[in-house]
PDB file of C-alpha atoms in Angstrom:
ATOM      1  CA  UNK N 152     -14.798 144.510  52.786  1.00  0.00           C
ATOM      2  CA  UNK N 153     -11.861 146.432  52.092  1.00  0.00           C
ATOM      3  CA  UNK N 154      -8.848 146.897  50.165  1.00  0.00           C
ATOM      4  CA  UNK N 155      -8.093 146.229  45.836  1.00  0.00           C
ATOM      5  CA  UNK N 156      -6.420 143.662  44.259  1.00  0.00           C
ATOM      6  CA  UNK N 157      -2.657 145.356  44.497  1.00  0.00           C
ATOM      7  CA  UNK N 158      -3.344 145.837  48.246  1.00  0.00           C
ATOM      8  CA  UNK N 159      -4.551 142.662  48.770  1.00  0.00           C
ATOM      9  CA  UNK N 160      -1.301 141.164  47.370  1.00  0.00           C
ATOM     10  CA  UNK N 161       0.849 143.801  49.002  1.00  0.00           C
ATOM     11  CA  UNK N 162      -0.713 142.580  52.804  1.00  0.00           C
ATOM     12  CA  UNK N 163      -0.881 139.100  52.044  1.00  0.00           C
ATOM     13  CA  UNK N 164       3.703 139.050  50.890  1.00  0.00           C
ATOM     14  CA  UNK N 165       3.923 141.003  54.089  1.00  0.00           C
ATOM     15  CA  UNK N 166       2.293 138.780  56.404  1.00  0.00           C
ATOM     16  CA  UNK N 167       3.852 135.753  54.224  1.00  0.00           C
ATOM     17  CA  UNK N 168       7.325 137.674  54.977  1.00  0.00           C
ATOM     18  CA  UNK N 169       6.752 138.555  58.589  1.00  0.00           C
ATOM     19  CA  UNK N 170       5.227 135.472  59.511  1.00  0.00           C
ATOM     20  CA  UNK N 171       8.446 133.311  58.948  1.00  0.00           C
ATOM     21  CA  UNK N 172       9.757 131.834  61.493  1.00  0.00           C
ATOM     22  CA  UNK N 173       7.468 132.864  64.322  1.00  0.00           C
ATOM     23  CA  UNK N 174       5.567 129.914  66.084  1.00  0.00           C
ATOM     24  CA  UNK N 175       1.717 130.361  65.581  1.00  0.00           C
ATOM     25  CA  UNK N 176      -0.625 128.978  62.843  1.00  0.00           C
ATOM     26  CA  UNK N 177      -1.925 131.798  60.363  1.00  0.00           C
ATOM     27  CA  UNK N 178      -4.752 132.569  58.259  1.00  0.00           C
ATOM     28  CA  UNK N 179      -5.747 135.266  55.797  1.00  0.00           C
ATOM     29  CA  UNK N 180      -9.405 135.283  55.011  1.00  0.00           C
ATOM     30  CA  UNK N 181      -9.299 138.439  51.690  1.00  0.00           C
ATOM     31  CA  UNK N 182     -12.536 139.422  50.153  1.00  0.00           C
ATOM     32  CA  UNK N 183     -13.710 136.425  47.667  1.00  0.00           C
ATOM     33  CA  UNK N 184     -12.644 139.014  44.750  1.00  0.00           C
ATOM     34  CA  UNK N 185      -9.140 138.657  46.058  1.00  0.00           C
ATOM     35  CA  UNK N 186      -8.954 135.297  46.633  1.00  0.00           C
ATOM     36  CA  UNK N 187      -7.075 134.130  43.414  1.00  0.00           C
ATOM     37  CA  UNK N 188      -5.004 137.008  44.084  1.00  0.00           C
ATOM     38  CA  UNK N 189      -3.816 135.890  48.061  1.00  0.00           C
ATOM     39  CA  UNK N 190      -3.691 132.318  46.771  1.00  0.00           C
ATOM     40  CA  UNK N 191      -0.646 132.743  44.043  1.00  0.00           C
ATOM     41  CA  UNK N 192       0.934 135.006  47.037  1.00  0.00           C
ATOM     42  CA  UNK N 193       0.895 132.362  49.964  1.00  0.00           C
ATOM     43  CA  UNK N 194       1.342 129.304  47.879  1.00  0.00           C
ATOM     44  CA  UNK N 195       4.003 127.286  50.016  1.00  0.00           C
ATOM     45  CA  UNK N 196       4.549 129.834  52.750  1.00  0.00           C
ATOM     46  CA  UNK N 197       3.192 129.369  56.532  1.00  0.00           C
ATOM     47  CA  UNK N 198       0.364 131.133  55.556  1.00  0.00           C
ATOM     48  CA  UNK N 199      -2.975 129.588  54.728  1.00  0.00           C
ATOM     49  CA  UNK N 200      -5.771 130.935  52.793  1.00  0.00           C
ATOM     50  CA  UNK N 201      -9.405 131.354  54.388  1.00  0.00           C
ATOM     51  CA  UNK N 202     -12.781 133.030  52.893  1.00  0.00           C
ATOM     52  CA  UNK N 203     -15.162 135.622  54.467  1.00  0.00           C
ATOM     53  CA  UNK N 204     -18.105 133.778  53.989  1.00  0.00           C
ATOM     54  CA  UNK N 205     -19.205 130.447  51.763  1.00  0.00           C
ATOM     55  CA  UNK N 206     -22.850 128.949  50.097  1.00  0.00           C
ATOM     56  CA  UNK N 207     -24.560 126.496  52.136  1.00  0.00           C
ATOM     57  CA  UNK N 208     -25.648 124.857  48.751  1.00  0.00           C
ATOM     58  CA  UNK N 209     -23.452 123.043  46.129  1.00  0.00           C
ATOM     59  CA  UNK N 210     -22.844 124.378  42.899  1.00  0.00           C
ATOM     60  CA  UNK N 211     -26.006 125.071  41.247  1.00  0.00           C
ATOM     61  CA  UNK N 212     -28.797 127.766  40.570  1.00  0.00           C
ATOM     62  CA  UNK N 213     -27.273 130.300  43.349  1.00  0.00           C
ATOM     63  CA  UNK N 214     -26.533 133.409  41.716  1.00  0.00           C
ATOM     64  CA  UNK N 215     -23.569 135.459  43.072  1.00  0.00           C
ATOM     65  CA  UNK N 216     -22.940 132.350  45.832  1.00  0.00           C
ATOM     66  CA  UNK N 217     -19.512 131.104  45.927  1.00  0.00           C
ATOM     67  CA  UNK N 218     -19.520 127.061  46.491  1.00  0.00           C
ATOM     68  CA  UNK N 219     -16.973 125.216  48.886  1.00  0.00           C
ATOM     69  CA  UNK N 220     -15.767 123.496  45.585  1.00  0.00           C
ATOM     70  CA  UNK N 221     -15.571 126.759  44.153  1.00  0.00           C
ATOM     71  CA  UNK N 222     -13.275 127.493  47.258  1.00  0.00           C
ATOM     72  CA  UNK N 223     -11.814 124.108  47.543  1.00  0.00           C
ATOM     73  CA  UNK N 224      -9.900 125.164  43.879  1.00  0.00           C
ATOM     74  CA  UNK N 225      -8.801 128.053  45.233  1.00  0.00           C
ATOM     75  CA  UNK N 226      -6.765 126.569  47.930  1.00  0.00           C
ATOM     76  CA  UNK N 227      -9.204 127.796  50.642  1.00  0.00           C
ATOM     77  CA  UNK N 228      -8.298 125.418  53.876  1.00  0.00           C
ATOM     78  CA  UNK N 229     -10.612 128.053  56.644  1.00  0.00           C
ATOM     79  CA  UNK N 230     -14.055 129.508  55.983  1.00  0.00           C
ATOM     80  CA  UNK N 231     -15.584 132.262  58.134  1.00  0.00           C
ATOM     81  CA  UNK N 232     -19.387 131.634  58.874  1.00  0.00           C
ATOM     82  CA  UNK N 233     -22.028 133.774  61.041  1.00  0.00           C
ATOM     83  CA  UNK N 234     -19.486 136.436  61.505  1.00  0.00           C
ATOM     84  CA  UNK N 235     -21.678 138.844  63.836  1.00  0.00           C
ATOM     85  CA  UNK N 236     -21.645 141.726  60.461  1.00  0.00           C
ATOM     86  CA  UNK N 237     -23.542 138.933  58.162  1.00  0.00           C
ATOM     87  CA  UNK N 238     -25.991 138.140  61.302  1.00  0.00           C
ATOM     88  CA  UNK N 239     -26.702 141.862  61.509  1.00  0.00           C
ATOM     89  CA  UNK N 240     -26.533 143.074  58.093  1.00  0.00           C
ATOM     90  CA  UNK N 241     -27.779 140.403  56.271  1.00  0.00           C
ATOM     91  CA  UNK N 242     -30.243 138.667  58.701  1.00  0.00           C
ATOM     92  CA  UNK N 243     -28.040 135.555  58.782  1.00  0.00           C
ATOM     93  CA  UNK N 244     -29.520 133.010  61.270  1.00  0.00           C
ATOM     94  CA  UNK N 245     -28.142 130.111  63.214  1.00  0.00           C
ATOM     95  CA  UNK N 246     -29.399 127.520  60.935  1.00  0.00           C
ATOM     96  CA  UNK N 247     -27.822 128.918  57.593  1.00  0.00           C
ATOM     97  CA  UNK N 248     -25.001 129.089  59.865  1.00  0.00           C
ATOM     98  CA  UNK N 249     -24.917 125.114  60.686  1.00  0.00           C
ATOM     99  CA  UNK N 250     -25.922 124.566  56.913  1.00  0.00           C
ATOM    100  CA  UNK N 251     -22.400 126.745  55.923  1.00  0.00           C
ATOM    101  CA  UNK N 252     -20.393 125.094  58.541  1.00  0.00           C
ATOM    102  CA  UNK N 253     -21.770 121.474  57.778  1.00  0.00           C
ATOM    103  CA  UNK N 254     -21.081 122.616  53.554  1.00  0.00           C
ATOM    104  CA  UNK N 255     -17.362 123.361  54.891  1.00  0.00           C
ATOM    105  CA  UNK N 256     -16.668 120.256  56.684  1.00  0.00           C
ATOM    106  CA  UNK N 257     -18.415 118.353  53.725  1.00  0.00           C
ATOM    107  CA  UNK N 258     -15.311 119.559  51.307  1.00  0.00           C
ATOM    108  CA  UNK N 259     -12.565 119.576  53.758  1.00  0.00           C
ATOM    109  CA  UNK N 260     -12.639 123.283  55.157  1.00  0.00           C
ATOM    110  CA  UNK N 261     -12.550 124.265  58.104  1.00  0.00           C
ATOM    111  CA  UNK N 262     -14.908 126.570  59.210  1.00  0.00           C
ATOM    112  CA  UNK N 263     -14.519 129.251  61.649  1.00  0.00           C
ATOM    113  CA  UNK N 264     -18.067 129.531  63.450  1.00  0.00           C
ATOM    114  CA  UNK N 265     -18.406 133.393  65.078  1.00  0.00           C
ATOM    115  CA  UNK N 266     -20.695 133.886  68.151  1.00  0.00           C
ATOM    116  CA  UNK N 267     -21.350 136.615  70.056  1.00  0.00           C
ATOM    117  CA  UNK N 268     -23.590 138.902  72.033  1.00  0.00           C
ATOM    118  CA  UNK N 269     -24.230 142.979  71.255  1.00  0.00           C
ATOM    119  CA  UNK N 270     -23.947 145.789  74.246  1.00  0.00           C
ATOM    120  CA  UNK N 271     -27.892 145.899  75.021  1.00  0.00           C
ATOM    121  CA  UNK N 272     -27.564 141.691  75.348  1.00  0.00           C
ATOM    122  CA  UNK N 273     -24.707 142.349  77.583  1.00  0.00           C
ATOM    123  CA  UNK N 274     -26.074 145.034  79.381  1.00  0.00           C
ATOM    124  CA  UNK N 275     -28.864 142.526  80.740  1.00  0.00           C
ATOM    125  CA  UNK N 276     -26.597 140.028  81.646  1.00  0.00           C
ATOM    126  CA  UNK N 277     -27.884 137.957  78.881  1.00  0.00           C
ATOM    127  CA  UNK N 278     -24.568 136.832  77.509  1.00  0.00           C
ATOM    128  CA  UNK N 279     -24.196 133.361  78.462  1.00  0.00           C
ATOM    129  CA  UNK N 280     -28.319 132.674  76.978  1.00  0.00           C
ATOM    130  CA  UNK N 281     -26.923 134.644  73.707  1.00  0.00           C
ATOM    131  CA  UNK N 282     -23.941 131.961  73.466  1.00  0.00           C
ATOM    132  CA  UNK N 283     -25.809 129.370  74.611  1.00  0.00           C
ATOM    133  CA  UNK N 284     -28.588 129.892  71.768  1.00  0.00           C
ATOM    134  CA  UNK N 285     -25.806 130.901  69.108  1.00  0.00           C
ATOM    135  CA  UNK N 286     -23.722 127.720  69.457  1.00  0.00           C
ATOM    136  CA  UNK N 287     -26.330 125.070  69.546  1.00  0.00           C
ATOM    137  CA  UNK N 288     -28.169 126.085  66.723  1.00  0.00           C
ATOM    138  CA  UNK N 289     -24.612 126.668  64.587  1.00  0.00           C
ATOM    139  CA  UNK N 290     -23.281 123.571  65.408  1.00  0.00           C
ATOM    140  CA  UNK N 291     -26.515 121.816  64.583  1.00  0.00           C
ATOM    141  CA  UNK N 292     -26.257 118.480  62.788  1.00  0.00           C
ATOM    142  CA  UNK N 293     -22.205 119.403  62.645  1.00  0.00           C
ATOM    143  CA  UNK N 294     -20.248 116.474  63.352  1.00  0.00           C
ATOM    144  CA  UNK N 295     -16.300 116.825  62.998  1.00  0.00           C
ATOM    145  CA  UNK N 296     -14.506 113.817  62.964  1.00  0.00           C
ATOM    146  CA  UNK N 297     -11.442 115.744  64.576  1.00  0.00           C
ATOM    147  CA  UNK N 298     -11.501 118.684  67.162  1.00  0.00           C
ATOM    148  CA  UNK N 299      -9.068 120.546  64.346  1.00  0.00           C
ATOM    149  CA  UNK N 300     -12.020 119.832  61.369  1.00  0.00           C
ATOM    150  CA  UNK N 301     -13.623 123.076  63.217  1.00  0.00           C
ATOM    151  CA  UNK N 302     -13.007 126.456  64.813  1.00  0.00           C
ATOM    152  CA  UNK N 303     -15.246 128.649  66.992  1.00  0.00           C
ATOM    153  CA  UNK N 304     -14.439 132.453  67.394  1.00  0.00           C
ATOM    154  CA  UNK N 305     -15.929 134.175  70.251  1.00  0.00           C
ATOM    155  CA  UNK N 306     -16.526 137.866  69.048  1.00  0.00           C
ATOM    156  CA  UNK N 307     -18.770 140.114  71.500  1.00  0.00           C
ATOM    157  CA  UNK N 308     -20.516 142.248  68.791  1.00  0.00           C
ATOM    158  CA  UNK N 309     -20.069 145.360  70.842  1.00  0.00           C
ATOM    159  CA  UNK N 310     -16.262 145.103  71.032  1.00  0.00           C
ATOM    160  CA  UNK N 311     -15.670 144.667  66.958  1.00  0.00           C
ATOM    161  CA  UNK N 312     -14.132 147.602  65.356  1.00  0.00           C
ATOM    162  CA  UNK N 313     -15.043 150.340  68.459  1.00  0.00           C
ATOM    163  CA  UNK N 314     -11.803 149.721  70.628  1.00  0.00           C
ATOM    164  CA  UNK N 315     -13.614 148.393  73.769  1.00  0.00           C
ATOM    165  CA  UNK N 316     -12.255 145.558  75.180  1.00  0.00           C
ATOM    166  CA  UNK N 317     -14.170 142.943  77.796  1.00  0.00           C
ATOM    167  CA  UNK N 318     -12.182 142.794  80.582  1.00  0.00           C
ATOM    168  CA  UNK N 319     -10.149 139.254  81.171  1.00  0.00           C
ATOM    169  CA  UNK N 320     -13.057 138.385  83.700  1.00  0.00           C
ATOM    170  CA  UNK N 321     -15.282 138.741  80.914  1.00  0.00           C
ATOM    171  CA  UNK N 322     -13.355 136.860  78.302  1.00  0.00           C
ATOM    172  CA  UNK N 323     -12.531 134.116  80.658  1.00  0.00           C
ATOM    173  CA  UNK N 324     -16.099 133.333  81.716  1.00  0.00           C
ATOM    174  CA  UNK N 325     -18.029 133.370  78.369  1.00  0.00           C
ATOM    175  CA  UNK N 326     -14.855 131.593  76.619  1.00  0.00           C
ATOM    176  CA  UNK N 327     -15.029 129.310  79.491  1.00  0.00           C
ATOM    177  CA  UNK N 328     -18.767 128.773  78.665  1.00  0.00           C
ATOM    178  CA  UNK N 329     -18.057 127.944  75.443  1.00  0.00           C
ATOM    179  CA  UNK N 330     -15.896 124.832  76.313  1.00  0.00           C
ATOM    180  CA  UNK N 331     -18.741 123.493  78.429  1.00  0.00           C
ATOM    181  CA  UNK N 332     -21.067 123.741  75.548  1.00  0.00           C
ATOM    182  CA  UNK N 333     -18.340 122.209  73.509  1.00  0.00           C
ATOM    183  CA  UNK N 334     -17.942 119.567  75.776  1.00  0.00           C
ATOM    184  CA  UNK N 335     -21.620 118.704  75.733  1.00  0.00           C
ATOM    185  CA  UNK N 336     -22.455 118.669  71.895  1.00  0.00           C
ATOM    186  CA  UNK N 337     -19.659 117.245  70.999  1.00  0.00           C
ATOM    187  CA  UNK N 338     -18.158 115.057  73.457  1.00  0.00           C
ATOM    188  CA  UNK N 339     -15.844 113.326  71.133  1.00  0.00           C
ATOM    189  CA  UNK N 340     -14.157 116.510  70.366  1.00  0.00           C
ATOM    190  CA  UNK N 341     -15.133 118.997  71.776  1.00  0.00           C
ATOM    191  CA  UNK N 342     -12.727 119.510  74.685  1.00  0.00           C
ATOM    192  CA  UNK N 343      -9.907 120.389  72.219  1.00  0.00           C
ATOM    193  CA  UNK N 344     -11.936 122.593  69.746  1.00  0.00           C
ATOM    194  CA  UNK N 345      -9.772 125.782  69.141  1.00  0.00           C
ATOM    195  CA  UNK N 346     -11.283 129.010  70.288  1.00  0.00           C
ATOM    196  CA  UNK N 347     -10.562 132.512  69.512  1.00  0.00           C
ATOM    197  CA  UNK N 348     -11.516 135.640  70.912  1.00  0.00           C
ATOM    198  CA  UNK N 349     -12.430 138.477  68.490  1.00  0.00           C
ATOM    199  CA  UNK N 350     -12.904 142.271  68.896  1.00  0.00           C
ATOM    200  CA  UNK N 351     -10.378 145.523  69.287  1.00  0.00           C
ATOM    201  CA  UNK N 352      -6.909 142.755  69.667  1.00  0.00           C
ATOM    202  CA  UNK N 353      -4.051 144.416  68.680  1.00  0.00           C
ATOM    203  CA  UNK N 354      -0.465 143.712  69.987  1.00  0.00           C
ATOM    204  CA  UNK N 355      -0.861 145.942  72.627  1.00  0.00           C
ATOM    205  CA  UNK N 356      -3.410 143.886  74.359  1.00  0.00           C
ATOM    206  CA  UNK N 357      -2.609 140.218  72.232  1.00  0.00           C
ATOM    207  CA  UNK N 358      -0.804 138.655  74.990  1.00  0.00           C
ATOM    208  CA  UNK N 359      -2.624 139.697  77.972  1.00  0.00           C
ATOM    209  CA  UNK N 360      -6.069 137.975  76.166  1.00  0.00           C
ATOM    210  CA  UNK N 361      -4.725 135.211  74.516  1.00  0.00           C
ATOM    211  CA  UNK N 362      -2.889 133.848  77.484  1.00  0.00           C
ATOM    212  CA  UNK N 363      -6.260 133.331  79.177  1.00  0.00           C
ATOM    213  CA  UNK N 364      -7.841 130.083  79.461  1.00  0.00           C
ATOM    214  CA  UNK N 365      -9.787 128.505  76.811  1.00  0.00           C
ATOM    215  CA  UNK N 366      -8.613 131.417  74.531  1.00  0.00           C
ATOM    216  CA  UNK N 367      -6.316 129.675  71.592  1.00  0.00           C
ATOM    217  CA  UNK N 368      -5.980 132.238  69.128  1.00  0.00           C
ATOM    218  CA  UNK N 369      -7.671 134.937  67.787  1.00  0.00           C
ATOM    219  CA  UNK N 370      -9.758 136.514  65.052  1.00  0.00           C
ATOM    220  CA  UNK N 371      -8.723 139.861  63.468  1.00  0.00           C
ATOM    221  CA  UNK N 372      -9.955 142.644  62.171  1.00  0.00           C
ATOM    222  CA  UNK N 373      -9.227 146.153  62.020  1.00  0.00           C
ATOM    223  CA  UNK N 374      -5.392 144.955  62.897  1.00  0.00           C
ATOM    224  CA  UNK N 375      -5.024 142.628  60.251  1.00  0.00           C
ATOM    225  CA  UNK N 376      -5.064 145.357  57.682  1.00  0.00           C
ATOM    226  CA  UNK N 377      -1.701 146.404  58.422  1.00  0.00           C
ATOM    227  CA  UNK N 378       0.696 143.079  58.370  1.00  0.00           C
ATOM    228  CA  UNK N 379       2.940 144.646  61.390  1.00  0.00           C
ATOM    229  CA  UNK N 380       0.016 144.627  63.531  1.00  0.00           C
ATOM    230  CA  UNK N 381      -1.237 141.386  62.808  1.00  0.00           C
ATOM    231  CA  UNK N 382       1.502 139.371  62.802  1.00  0.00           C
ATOM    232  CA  UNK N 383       2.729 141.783  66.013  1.00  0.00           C
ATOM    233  CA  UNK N 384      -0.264 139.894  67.320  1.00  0.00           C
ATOM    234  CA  UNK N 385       1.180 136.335  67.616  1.00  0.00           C
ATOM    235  CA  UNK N 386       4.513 137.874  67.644  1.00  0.00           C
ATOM    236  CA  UNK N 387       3.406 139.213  71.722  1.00  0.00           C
ATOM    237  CA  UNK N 388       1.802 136.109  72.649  1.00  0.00           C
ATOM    238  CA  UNK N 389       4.957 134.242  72.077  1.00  0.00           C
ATOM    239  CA  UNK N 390       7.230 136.612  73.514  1.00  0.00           C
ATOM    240  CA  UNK N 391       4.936 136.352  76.798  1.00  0.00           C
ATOM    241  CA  UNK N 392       5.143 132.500  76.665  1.00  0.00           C
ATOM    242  CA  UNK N 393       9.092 132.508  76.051  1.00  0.00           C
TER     243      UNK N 393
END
C-alpha cells in the first residue's frame, strides 16, 4: 500500500516505456484506488494490469469488497490472492484463499496464489509441511482448464521486504516441491503451472534466482516501486539467457 494517484501513473508510463521491447511477460498489480488510474496508462502497451487482492463473493451486500466483475471492467487480467501480508495481517486463511482464486478463474482472471513459510517455520525445518498445507487448501476445488488460467508465487515470509535471500539450494528445493504438488492436484496442468519466487529480488540477484529450476518469473515488491529496478529485473534474466 503505497504511492498516490500521480505516482501511480508516473511508475506505471515508466515501466510501459522501459518494458518495450524486452522479452518477458509483465504485470502491475497498483492499489485498487489506482486501478482506473494504471488502466488508461497501459491500455495497448506490453503491460498488463493485475489487483492486490479481490472478493470471494459476487457483487452484492459486501461493503468495501471489490468484485472480479468489478475488476473484470477495469481491464484487470492477474489477481493477487493469500499474499503472506493479508494471511498475517488480516487472518486470511487457505480456504478464503481457494474461494478468491476459484472467484478469479470464474471471470477470466488469473490469479496469482502466494505461499510461503515465516523464519520460526523455517527454522524447524517445517517448510515443505508449511507448503504442503498452504497449496492444497488454496487450490481447493480450483480447477483451471489451462496451466496459464493460474499462477503460484512462492514467497518465504521471512525474505519479503528484509533483504535476506534463501540461498539457490533453498529456492530450488521448496520450488521444486511445489511442482510435485502441482503435479499431483492437478495432473492435467499442473506440470506447466508458472511459478515465481518472491522476496528481496532485485536485478542484482534476478538472474542468478530466476534461472533456477521450476522458478518462471517472479513477484515484486520493494523493487517494483522504482520502474528501473523492476523492469532491470527481467532485463538480467534475459541478458543471462542471451
Amino acid at each position: 500500500m503505497n504511492g498516490s494517484r500521480a505516482e501511480w501513473r508516473a511508475l506505471a508510463a515508466a515501466v510501459v516505456q522501459q518494458a518495450q521491447g524486452v522479452a518477458a511477460d509483465f504485470v502491475v498489480c497498483p492499489p485498487a484506488a489506482g486501478l482506473a488510474d494504471v488502466a488508461t496508462v497501459v491500455q495497448g502497451a506490453q503491460v498488463a494490469l493485475g489487483t492486490q487482492d479481490v472478493c470471494a463473493h459476487g457483487n452484492g451486500a459486501h461493503t468495501g469488497e471489490v468484485s472480479t466483475t468489478m475488476l473484470k471492467e477495469f481491464g484487470c487480467t492477474y489477481a493477487i490472492v493469500g499474499h503472506s501480508e493479508r494471511r498475517t495481517d488480516l487472518a486470511e486463511t487457505d480456504g478464503l484463499v481457494a474461494a478468491k482464486a476459484r472467484a478469479a478463474l470464474a471471470e477470466g482472471i488469473v490469479p496469482i496464489i502466494c505461499i510461503g513459510e515465516t523464519e520460526d517455520q523455517k527454522t524447524k525445518g517445517l517448510t515443505t509441511k508449511v507448503l504442503d498445507g498452504q497449496l492444497r487448501g488454496s487450490l481447493k476445488d480450483v480447477r483451471p482448464a489451462r496451466a496459464v488460467d493460474i499462477v503460484i508465487a512462492y514467497e518465504p515470509v521471512w525474505a519479503i521486504g528484509t533483504g535476506k535471500v534463501p540461498t539457490a539450494a533453498d529456492i530450488t528445493e521448496a520450488c521444486a516441491h511445489i511442482r510435485s504438488l502441482l503435479i499431483e492436484l492437478l495432473p492435467d496442468t499442473g506440470k506447466s503451472v508458472r511459478i515465481l519466487y518472491g522476496g528481496s529480488v532485485k536485478p542484482e540477484n534476478a538472474a542468478e534466482i530466476l534461472t533456477l529450476a521450476n522458478v518462471d518469473g517472479a513477484l515484486i515488491g520493494g523493487a517494483s516501486l522504482k520502474a528501473e529496478s523492476f523492469v532491470g529485473i527481467a532485463r538480467a534474466v534475459v541478458a543471462k539467457a542471451a
